[in-house]
């Protein structure tokens, strides 16, 4: 009997440290004696798991006829596995064949397990030329407006720790490094991560990537040093409100610009491809993202359902189990020809695979498969034809919206390159206005470079708006912390400082204590009577 075997399996796995809820749902029609219910109750009471009845990680015996239809549906939606007694014992249940999946055919040009790697284009390596305070890997450029990092150049490979740029406005943002496109959040950098935050300073594994493939040879690489840069030189330029990645290989030069428009919840991938050879080239570009839609994908993955937006074809993802954001819709888009998509991460990276050599890039295209019960991801692949010396710009989008209508509006709006370039120019103007309000000149050039732009930029983008970085991603407002941070904005952005003073005051109770930290939009947090919390509100208000 299936129930007996499941009770034994539950005992065995619990003793091995794997805790899970086993829900036995009796769907037999109600009768006077309830023979089946009594037999199930006897089995549960007599098994070694009896002490775990109705406890977290234990056994739950329920009658389907006593449950509301909504609860019945919730059980099935939240379950990691659903087994029906009519399908036989546990062994039969575990050996049932999986539904067939039709994948694109394998490419014939690349029979081996490793794609051919071309040498980097013949461009002189600049080293630290033109950079201020160059330390062997990075230095300031354009009077301190950019920090430039040479990745995998000469004897230096990746830097000893990731160089991170936090790009954000008050409701949306991302954190990227010199090696990859990082992770993205919407509304709350802890509770609503669109892609994974990993805090791994050794490997810096990306949850997003752009791949470029030569359709003739089959060789592929990523537009950033990770995940598939093959150790060849890249240049990363972190600016205020944007980051740029430059690379050249096999006579194809690429420039990837990442930024967030000032008001919209969308991350833009502006990818410029230039054919530096005298022959035509056929390439494909693939934009990939691992969906989280919550705090941690190990918990949210089973609840993420992918689909395509009918009007635009963008890949969309939903997680109705999010506490604060159940109705929001994440989306991924890349404009181009011969477009294919997938929402299945297993298809994309392959069994036991990785983003360094994803299985999807050995195939001619993606399967166009989306839906529920997949290992969720978003991937869009398009074809690009480049004539001799021709340049083409593709626009990729990763964002979050209140509903499908807003997804369609954002995708259609930012597929237009002029709109994208205007949004990037607007971002640059905003940060120049804020960071150029005050200028400090001292005998120490290094102090000037940090104090005049970068420290203020990080205070606003990282501390006040994003509340996230590489090493910590709390997403919460700290009563004391953000009051301290906004003091730096009094001369450059007093309106932002004033708005936060009112925001912090709203988290104080009539008894005098405050929320030491809290999450938006729900306001969950902890109340404390720390004296400096209350003193900082008074001090910051007086300074304002």
CSV table of C-alpha atoms in Angstrom, one decimal, residues 38 46 51 94 100 109 117 119 167 228 235 350 389 425 537:
chain,number,residue,atom,x,y,z
A,38,UNK,CA,-10.2,4.8,10.0
A,46,UNK,CA,0.8,2.6,14.7
A,51,UNK,CA,4.9,11.5,17.4
A,94,UNK,CA,9.3,6.9,-8.9
A,100,UNK,CA,8.8,13.9,-23.6
A,109,UNK,CA,29.7,22.0,-36.5
A,117,UNK,CA,38.1,29.5,-28.8
A,119,UNK,CA,42.4,34.4,-30.1
A,167,UNK,CA,22.8,50.9,-10.1
A,228,UNK,CA,32.2,32.0,-20.6
A,235,UNK,CA,37.5,45.9,-20.0
A,350,UNK,CA,22.0,20.7,-19.3
A,389,UNK,CA,32.4,46.6,-41.0
A,425,UNK,CA,21.4,60.2,-21.4
A,537,UNK,CA,16.0,61.3,14.0
